[in-house]
Amino acid sequence: MSKRAINFSAGPATLPVQVLEEARRDLVDYQGSGMSVMEMSHRSPEYDAIHRGTSDVIRTLMRVPESHAILFLQGGASQQFSMVPMNLMHPGRRADYVVTGVWSKKAVKEAQREGAVRVAATTEDESFSRIPAASELDLDSGADYVHITTNNTIAGSQWWTTPDTGSVPLVADMSSDIMSHPVPTERFGLIYAGAQKNLGPAGVTIVIADKELLERAPSTLPTMLQYRTFAEKDSLFNTPPCWSIYVVGLVCRWVASQGGLVAMERSNRAKAGLIYDLFDTGDFYRGTVASESRSIMNIPFRLPNEELEKRFVAESKAAGMTNLKGHRSVGGIRASVYNAMPRSGVEALVDFMREFERAHG
Ligand SMILES: *Cc1c(COP(=O)(O)O)cnc(C)c1O
C-alpha cells in the first residue's frame, strides 16, 4: 500500500484506514450486487438496507430516543444555519445564540434574515478563548430555541456541559465533535453536523431532531427546506447522497467496534493530552484556549514568532504531516485530531514538536 499522510486537516479529515479499505473492497461490486453503491438505485433493497443500517447505528451509538428522527440532508452545516431558523422560528421568530466562534457568528448571520436574534453570551472580546460559564448565559425564556456550537473548529474550544435551557429547545451545531464523546442526546431539540469532520465524506449532513419540534415549520417553506419532508419519507423524498451515507455507516460501525463513544472519549482525551502536555510543561508552544474549555478535536497553538510557525509548517510537511497550518483567520498552527486520527499519528507529531523545539527553542 502507498504511504498515507498523517493528515491533521480540519475537514474533510482523515478517515479510519479500515473503513477506506472496506469501501475499496466493495467499491466495484457491493456484496455481490454486481454494482457499486454509487451506481445503485436509491429505491433498491440493497440501498435500503444501507440507509437503514446507517440510521440504526447512529441511533445506537448516540442513544437517540424514539422521540427523535435521524435525517440525512445535503447543503452542509452551512445550510442548517438557515434551515434551523426557517423551521423553528415560529411563531415567536426570536432565538438566542451563544456565540463562541466563527461558525456561531455565521449561524447568527443567517438566523438574522429570519427573525430576531439575541446573543445570549459571547466570548468574542476574549478572542473566543473559552466557553462561557452557565452563569454567564442570559437566556430568554420566550425564545423559540437556543443555539450553541458544541465544538469551535477554528478557536479550538469545546462545551463540556450541556446548558440547561428549561423548556426552550436546545439546538446544537456538532459538526466538528459529533460522536467524539457521549452527550445526553435526549436533551437536544435538534443536533446537526456536516459529516466531513468526524463521520465520513462530505455530502451528507446528519440532523437528529425532536419530531414534535419539526412540526413547527410553516408549510409555506420550500419543500426541500422543510425538515418535515425528510422526516416523513425517511430522508428518501428525493435522491439522498447514497455513497456518503454508506461511508458514514462504515465509520459508525468502526466507532462501535472501538467500544463506542465512551471509548472514543477516552482515546480522544489521551491523544489530545499528549499535545496539551507540551503547552503545560514548557513555554515554546502556547495554547490559545483556557484549560477548562479545551477541545479534544481541534488544537490551535502558537510558536514564539511567525517565522518559526512557517518553518514548523514546512518541516512538518516534509516529515509526512499535513494540514497543520492554522486557519487563515487566526494564523498559527492547528492540529485537528478527530476520532479517526490514530494515536501513532499524534505521537509522531509530539516527537516532531519536541525535536523542533530542541532545534529552534
Ligand atoms: C465545518 C463547520 C461548518 C461548515 O460546514 P459545511 O458542511 O462546510 O457547511 C459549520 N459549523 C462547524 C462547527 C464546522 O466545523
Short mmCIF file of C-alpha atoms and ligand atoms in Angstrom, two decimals:
data_model
loop_
_atom_site.label_atom_id
_atom_site.label_comp_id
_atom_site.label_asym_id
_atom_site.label_seq_id
_atom_site.Cartn_x
_atom_site.Cartn_y
_atom_site.Cartn_z
CA MET A 1 0.00 0.00 0.00
CA SER A 2 1.17 3.55 -0.71
CA LYS A 3 2.26 5.60 2.27
CA ARG A 4 -0.56 7.52 3.95
CA ALA A 5 -0.04 11.08 5.09
CA ILE A 6 -0.54 11.86 8.76
CA ASN A 7 -3.36 14.23 7.97
CA PHE A 8 -4.29 16.87 10.55
CA SER A 9 -6.87 18.51 8.29
CA ALA A 10 -9.84 20.21 9.97
CA GLY A 11 -12.17 18.86 7.29
CA PRO A 12 -12.63 16.92 5.14
CA ALA A 13 -10.49 14.94 7.50
CA THR A 14 -8.70 11.65 7.87
CA LEU A 15 -10.88 8.51 7.95
CA PRO A 16 -10.09 5.15 9.55
CA VAL A 17 -7.93 3.23 7.09
CA GLN A 18 -10.01 0.10 7.79
CA VAL A 19 -13.07 1.96 6.51
CA LEU A 20 -11.30 3.07 3.33
CA GLU A 21 -10.14 -0.49 2.72
CA GLU A 22 -13.60 -1.90 3.28
CA ALA A 23 -15.09 0.67 0.89
CA ARG A 24 -12.42 -0.23 -1.67
CA ARG A 25 -13.11 -3.94 -1.32
CA ASP A 26 -16.79 -3.35 -2.09
CA LEU A 27 -16.27 -0.46 -4.48
CA VAL A 28 -16.91 -2.20 -7.80
CA ASP A 29 -19.23 -4.97 -6.63
CA TYR A 30 -21.08 -4.22 -3.42
CA GLN A 31 -21.61 -7.55 -1.69
CA GLY A 32 -22.46 -9.49 -4.83
CA SER A 33 -24.94 -6.94 -6.18
CA GLY A 34 -22.79 -6.52 -9.31
CA MET A 35 -22.60 -2.78 -8.86
CA SER A 36 -21.11 -0.04 -6.75
CA VAL A 37 -23.14 1.76 -4.09
CA MET A 38 -22.54 4.80 -6.33
CA GLU A 39 -24.45 3.11 -9.15
CA MET A 40 -27.42 1.73 -7.24
CA SER A 41 -30.97 2.92 -7.31
CA HIS A 42 -31.78 4.65 -4.07
CA ARG A 43 -35.04 2.67 -4.19
CA SER A 44 -33.29 -0.73 -4.35
CA PRO A 45 -33.47 -3.21 -1.46
CA GLU A 46 -29.64 -3.18 -1.25
CA TYR A 47 -29.54 0.56 -0.77
CA ASP A 48 -32.49 0.49 1.58
CA ALA A 49 -30.55 -1.80 3.89
CA ILE A 50 -27.53 0.55 3.79
CA HIS A 51 -29.70 3.59 4.50
CA ARG A 52 -31.46 1.98 7.45
CA GLY A 53 -28.20 0.49 8.68
CA THR A 54 -26.54 3.92 8.94
CA SER A 55 -29.54 5.38 10.72
CA ASP A 56 -29.70 2.43 13.15
CA VAL A 57 -26.04 2.56 14.08
CA ILE A 58 -26.25 6.34 14.73
CA ARG A 59 -29.31 5.71 16.92
CA THR A 60 -27.46 3.09 18.94
CA LEU A 61 -24.17 4.97 19.32
CA MET A 62 -25.76 8.28 20.31
CA ARG A 63 -28.68 6.70 22.24
CA VAL A 64 -31.13 8.68 20.13
CA PRO A 65 -34.57 8.33 21.73
CA GLU A 66 -37.60 7.24 19.65
CA SER A 67 -38.98 10.79 20.01
CA HIS A 68 -36.19 11.97 17.71
CA ALA A 69 -35.79 11.47 13.96
CA ILE A 70 -32.44 10.96 12.23
CA LEU A 71 -32.30 12.74 8.88
CA PHE A 72 -29.79 12.76 6.03
CA LEU A 73 -29.68 16.15 4.34
CA GLN A 74 -27.43 17.98 1.91
CA GLY A 75 -26.13 21.55 1.81
CA GLY A 76 -23.65 21.11 4.66
CA ALA A 77 -23.86 22.56 8.13
CA SER A 78 -23.99 25.95 6.41
CA GLN A 79 -27.45 25.20 5.05
CA GLN A 80 -28.55 24.33 8.59
CA PHE A 81 -27.69 27.90 9.59
CA SER A 82 -30.77 28.83 7.52
CA MET A 83 -32.95 25.74 7.90
CA VAL A 84 -32.90 25.91 11.70
CA PRO A 85 -34.42 29.40 11.93
CA MET A 86 -36.71 28.85 8.91
CA ASN A 87 -38.22 25.76 10.53
CA LEU A 88 -38.02 26.52 14.23
CA MET A 89 -38.62 30.27 14.47
CA HIS A 90 -42.34 30.05 14.68
CA PRO A 91 -44.43 31.83 15.79
CA GLY A 92 -42.20 33.93 18.06
CA ARG A 93 -39.48 34.49 15.47
CA ARG A 94 -36.90 35.07 18.16
CA ALA A 95 -33.97 32.93 19.17
CA ASP A 96 -30.97 33.00 21.48
CA TYR A 97 -27.48 32.27 20.15
CA VAL A 98 -24.38 31.64 22.21
CA VAL A 99 -21.50 32.94 20.13
CA THR A 100 -18.28 31.03 20.72
CA GLY A 101 -16.51 31.27 17.38
CA VAL A 102 -16.57 31.98 13.68
CA TRP A 103 -19.16 29.27 12.88
CA SER A 104 -21.55 30.57 15.57
CA LYS A 105 -21.26 34.01 14.02
CA LYS A 106 -22.15 32.63 10.63
CA ALA A 107 -25.15 30.87 12.16
CA VAL A 108 -26.27 34.18 13.71
CA LYS A 109 -25.90 35.99 10.40
CA GLU A 110 -28.27 33.60 8.63
CA ALA A 111 -30.75 33.49 11.54
CA GLN A 112 -30.97 37.29 11.45
CA ARG A 113 -32.51 37.00 7.99
CA GLU A 114 -35.39 35.04 9.53
CA GLY A 115 -36.11 36.74 12.82
CA ALA A 116 -34.82 38.46 15.92
CA VAL A 117 -31.56 37.04 17.23
CA ARG A 118 -30.32 37.72 20.75
CA VAL A 119 -26.74 36.95 21.67
CA ALA A 120 -27.21 35.14 24.99
CA ALA A 121 -23.45 35.16 25.64
CA THR A 122 -20.27 35.66 23.68
CA THR A 123 -16.56 35.40 24.33
CA GLU A 124 -15.61 37.30 21.19
CA ASP A 125 -13.87 40.09 23.15
CA GLU A 126 -11.59 37.36 24.57
CA SER A 127 -10.77 36.03 21.10
CA PHE A 128 -13.12 33.09 21.72
CA SER A 129 -10.56 31.61 24.09
CA ARG A 130 -13.19 29.96 26.30
CA ILE A 131 -16.77 28.73 26.50
CA PRO A 132 -18.98 30.94 28.70
CA ALA A 133 -19.94 29.53 32.10
CA ALA A 134 -23.58 28.57 32.71
CA SER A 135 -23.94 31.65 34.96
CA GLU A 136 -23.00 33.92 32.05
CA LEU A 137 -25.83 32.74 29.80
CA ASP A 138 -28.54 35.37 29.61
CA LEU A 139 -31.39 33.22 28.30
CA ASP A 140 -34.78 34.46 27.10
CA SER A 141 -37.47 32.07 28.38
CA GLY A 142 -39.68 33.13 25.45
CA ALA A 143 -37.14 32.29 22.74
CA ASP A 144 -38.09 29.74 20.09
CA TYR A 145 -34.77 27.94 20.70
CA VAL A 146 -31.20 28.40 21.98
CA HIS A 147 -28.35 27.68 19.56
CA ILE A 148 -24.85 26.60 20.57
CA THR A 149 -21.79 25.37 18.67
CA THR A 150 -20.53 22.45 20.73
CA ASN A 151 -17.02 22.48 19.29
CA ASN A 152 -15.36 25.52 17.81
CA THR A 153 -13.30 24.15 14.97
CA ILE A 154 -11.24 27.32 14.45
CA ALA A 155 -10.91 28.65 18.02
CA GLY A 156 -10.33 25.15 19.46
CA SER A 157 -12.81 25.25 22.33
CA GLN A 158 -15.47 22.71 23.26
CA TRP A 159 -18.53 22.67 25.53
CA TRP A 160 -18.08 20.20 28.37
CA THR A 161 -21.53 20.62 29.88
CA THR A 162 -24.90 20.72 28.18
CA PRO A 163 -26.58 24.01 29.14
CA ASP A 164 -29.94 23.86 30.86
CA THR A 165 -32.37 25.82 28.70
CA GLY A 166 -35.53 24.83 30.58
CA SER A 167 -38.44 24.37 28.22
CA VAL A 168 -36.70 26.22 25.39
CA PRO A 169 -35.37 23.70 22.82
CA LEU A 170 -31.59 23.44 22.61
CA VAL A 171 -30.14 23.37 19.08
CA ALA A 172 -26.51 22.41 18.52
CA ASP A 173 -24.08 22.57 15.65
CA MET A 174 -21.98 19.45 16.36
CA SER A 175 -20.18 19.42 13.01
CA SER A 176 -16.74 19.03 14.48
CA ASP A 177 -17.36 16.93 17.58
CA ILE A 178 -20.32 14.66 16.90
CA MET A 179 -19.53 11.23 18.36
CA SER A 180 -16.28 12.43 19.95
CA HIS A 181 -17.76 11.73 23.40
CA PRO A 182 -21.17 10.76 24.81
CA VAL A 183 -23.76 13.55 25.03
CA PRO A 184 -27.29 13.45 26.51
CA THR A 185 -28.95 13.40 23.08
CA GLU A 186 -32.44 13.48 24.58
CA ARG A 187 -31.78 16.98 25.95
CA PHE A 188 -31.32 18.45 22.49
CA GLY A 189 -34.23 19.62 20.37
CA LEU A 190 -32.08 19.46 17.26
CA ILE A 191 -28.49 18.47 16.50
CA TYR A 192 -26.85 18.96 13.13
CA ALA A 193 -23.44 18.04 11.75
CA GLY A 194 -21.78 18.02 8.37
CA ALA A 195 -20.25 14.56 8.02
CA GLN A 196 -16.83 15.53 6.74
CA LYS A 197 -15.08 16.14 10.06
CA ASN A 198 -15.80 13.22 12.31
CA LEU A 199 -18.19 10.95 10.41
CA GLY A 200 -17.23 10.39 6.80
CA PRO A 201 -17.03 12.07 3.41
CA ALA A 202 -18.56 15.46 2.55
CA GLY A 203 -22.02 15.47 1.01
CA VAL A 204 -24.31 14.48 3.83
CA THR A 205 -25.45 16.44 6.86
CA ILE A 206 -26.80 14.48 9.80
CA VAL A 207 -29.77 16.01 11.62
CA ILE A 208 -31.15 14.49 14.82
CA ALA A 209 -34.32 16.22 15.91
CA ASP A 210 -37.33 16.00 18.15
CA LYS A 211 -40.15 15.06 15.76
CA GLU A 212 -42.60 17.37 17.52
CA LEU A 213 -40.31 20.33 17.03
CA LEU A 214 -40.19 19.67 13.31
CA GLU A 215 -43.95 20.13 13.14
CA ARG A 216 -43.48 23.83 13.91
CA ALA A 217 -42.32 24.68 10.40
CA PRO A 218 -44.61 26.87 8.34
CA SER A 219 -45.91 24.85 5.39
CA THR A 220 -45.14 27.76 3.08
CA LEU A 221 -41.43 26.90 3.25
CA PRO A 222 -39.92 25.41 0.08
CA THR A 223 -40.38 21.63 0.21
CA MET A 224 -36.64 20.91 0.23
CA LEU A 225 -36.06 23.34 3.10
CA GLN A 226 -38.63 21.72 5.41
CA TYR A 227 -37.34 19.09 7.80
CA ARG A 228 -40.81 17.54 7.66
CA THR A 229 -40.24 16.49 4.03
CA PHE A 230 -37.27 14.39 5.09
CA ALA A 231 -38.81 13.13 8.33
CA GLU A 232 -41.94 11.86 6.58
CA LYS A 233 -40.02 9.99 3.88
CA ASP A 234 -37.09 8.66 5.94
CA SER A 235 -34.78 11.03 4.00
CA LEU A 236 -35.81 9.35 0.74
CA PHE A 237 -38.06 12.09 -0.61
CA ASN A 238 -35.51 12.60 -3.37
CA THR A 239 -32.13 11.02 -4.14
CA PRO A 240 -30.04 11.13 -0.97
CA PRO A 241 -26.21 11.27 -1.04
CA CYS A 242 -26.10 7.45 -1.07
CA TRP A 243 -22.34 7.00 -1.13
CA SER A 244 -21.73 9.41 1.74
CA ILE A 245 -24.47 7.77 3.82
CA TYR A 246 -22.89 4.38 3.12
CA VAL A 247 -19.43 5.51 4.27
CA VAL A 248 -20.86 7.23 7.36
CA GLY A 249 -22.35 3.82 8.22
CA LEU A 250 -18.94 2.19 7.88
CA VAL A 251 -17.33 4.86 10.07
CA CYS A 252 -20.04 4.45 12.72
CA ARG A 253 -19.55 0.69 12.76
CA TRP A 254 -15.83 1.32 13.18
CA VAL A 255 -16.63 3.57 16.18
CA ALA A 256 -18.80 0.79 17.62
CA SER A 257 -16.01 -1.74 17.09
CA GLN A 258 -13.67 0.54 19.08
CA GLY A 259 -16.08 0.46 22.02
CA GLY A 260 -18.50 3.28 21.16
CA LEU A 261 -18.49 6.87 22.38
CA VAL A 262 -17.14 6.21 25.87
CA ALA A 263 -14.09 4.57 24.33
CA MET A 264 -13.84 7.38 21.75
CA GLU A 265 -13.74 9.99 24.51
CA ARG A 266 -11.07 8.05 26.39
CA SER A 267 -8.88 7.74 23.33
CA ASN A 268 -9.52 11.33 22.19
CA ARG A 269 -8.63 12.70 25.65
CA ALA A 270 -5.44 10.65 25.72
CA LYS A 271 -4.41 11.79 22.22
CA ALA A 272 -5.19 15.48 22.85
CA GLY A 273 -3.47 15.25 26.25
CA LEU A 274 -0.17 14.36 24.58
CA ILE A 275 -0.23 17.73 22.81
CA TYR A 276 -1.66 19.77 25.71
CA ASP A 277 1.11 18.42 27.94
CA LEU A 278 3.62 20.31 25.81
CA PHE A 279 1.77 23.58 26.44
CA ASP A 280 1.57 22.94 30.18
CA THR A 281 5.18 21.90 30.69
CA GLY A 282 7.03 24.47 28.59
CA ASP A 283 6.66 27.90 27.03
CA PHE A 284 7.73 27.27 23.44
CA TYR A 285 4.26 26.09 22.37
CA ARG A 286 1.46 28.29 23.61
CA GLY A 287 -2.15 27.12 23.64
CA THR A 288 -4.80 29.72 22.89
CA VAL A 289 -7.72 28.28 24.88
CA ALA A 290 -8.44 28.23 28.65
CA SER A 291 -7.79 24.76 30.09
CA GLU A 292 -11.40 24.04 31.07
CA SER A 293 -12.63 24.82 27.53
CA ARG A 294 -10.01 22.93 25.56
CA SER A 295 -11.20 20.93 22.58
CA ILE A 296 -10.15 17.31 22.14
CA MET A 297 -10.80 17.65 18.39
CA ASN A 298 -9.06 20.84 17.20
CA ILE A 299 -5.94 22.10 18.94
CA PRO A 300 -4.66 25.52 17.86
CA PHE A 301 -1.35 26.85 19.18
CA ARG A 302 1.30 29.48 18.63
CA LEU A 303 5.08 29.39 18.46
CA PRO A 304 7.31 32.27 19.65
CA ASN A 305 7.06 34.03 16.28
CA GLU A 306 5.50 33.74 12.82
CA GLU A 307 8.82 32.92 11.19
CA LEU A 308 9.08 29.80 13.34
CA GLU A 309 5.44 28.94 12.57
CA LYS A 310 6.21 28.98 8.84
CA ARG A 311 9.19 26.72 9.38
CA PHE A 312 7.11 24.44 11.57
CA VAL A 313 4.52 24.01 8.80
CA ALA A 314 7.17 23.41 6.12
CA GLU A 315 9.27 20.99 8.18
CA SER A 316 6.28 19.03 9.49
CA LYS A 317 5.09 18.63 5.92
CA ALA A 318 8.48 17.29 4.87
CA ALA A 319 8.15 14.81 7.75
CA GLY A 320 4.83 13.48 6.37
CA MET A 321 2.42 15.55 8.48
CA THR A 322 -0.04 17.64 6.51
CA ASN A 323 -2.53 20.43 7.10
CA LEU A 324 -1.03 21.80 10.31
CA LYS A 325 -1.25 25.42 9.20
CA GLY A 326 -3.76 27.32 11.36
CA HIS A 327 -6.98 28.71 9.90
CA ARG A 328 -6.28 31.78 7.79
CA SER A 329 -8.41 33.96 10.10
CA VAL A 330 -6.33 33.24 13.23
CA GLY A 331 -2.89 32.12 11.98
CA GLY A 332 -0.58 29.90 14.00
CA ILE A 333 -0.79 26.13 13.95
CA ARG A 334 -3.81 23.86 14.32
CA ALA A 335 -3.79 20.10 14.78
CA SER A 336 -7.18 18.50 14.14
CA VAL A 337 -7.26 15.14 15.87
CA TYR A 338 -10.69 13.67 15.22
CA ASN A 339 -11.79 10.16 16.17
CA ALA A 340 -10.02 8.60 13.19
CA MET A 341 -6.59 10.14 13.89
CA PRO A 342 -4.59 7.22 15.24
CA ARG A 343 -2.64 7.69 18.47
CA SER A 344 0.52 6.90 16.49
CA GLY A 345 -0.16 9.99 14.35
CA VAL A 346 -0.33 12.23 17.42
CA GLU A 347 2.78 10.58 18.84
CA ALA A 348 4.62 11.35 15.61
CA LEU A 349 3.51 14.98 15.86
CA VAL A 350 4.60 15.26 19.50
CA ASP A 351 8.01 13.74 18.68
CA PHE A 352 8.35 16.24 15.86
CA MET A 353 7.33 19.11 18.18
CA ARG A 354 9.93 18.14 20.78
CA GLU A 355 12.60 17.89 18.12
CA PHE A 356 11.60 21.22 16.59
CA GLU A 357 11.76 22.92 19.98
CA ARG A 358 15.22 21.44 20.61
CA ALA A 359 16.44 22.82 17.27
CA HIS A 360 14.83 26.25 17.48
CA GLY A 361 13.91 26.91 21.12
C1 LIG B 1 -17.03 22.98 9.14
C2 LIG B 1 -18.07 23.55 10.01
C3 LIG B 1 -19.23 24.14 9.47
C4 LIG B 1 -19.47 24.28 8.00
O1 LIG B 1 -19.73 23.05 7.44
P1 LIG B 1 -20.12 22.87 5.89
O2 LIG B 1 -20.58 21.44 5.88
O3 LIG B 1 -18.89 23.13 5.11
O4 LIG B 1 -21.20 23.83 5.57
C5 LIG B 1 -20.18 24.60 10.37
N1 LIG B 1 -20.01 24.51 11.69
C6 LIG B 1 -18.90 23.97 12.24
C7 LIG B 1 -18.75 23.89 13.72
C8 LIG B 1 -17.89 23.47 11.41
O5 LIG B 1 -16.79 22.93 11.95
#
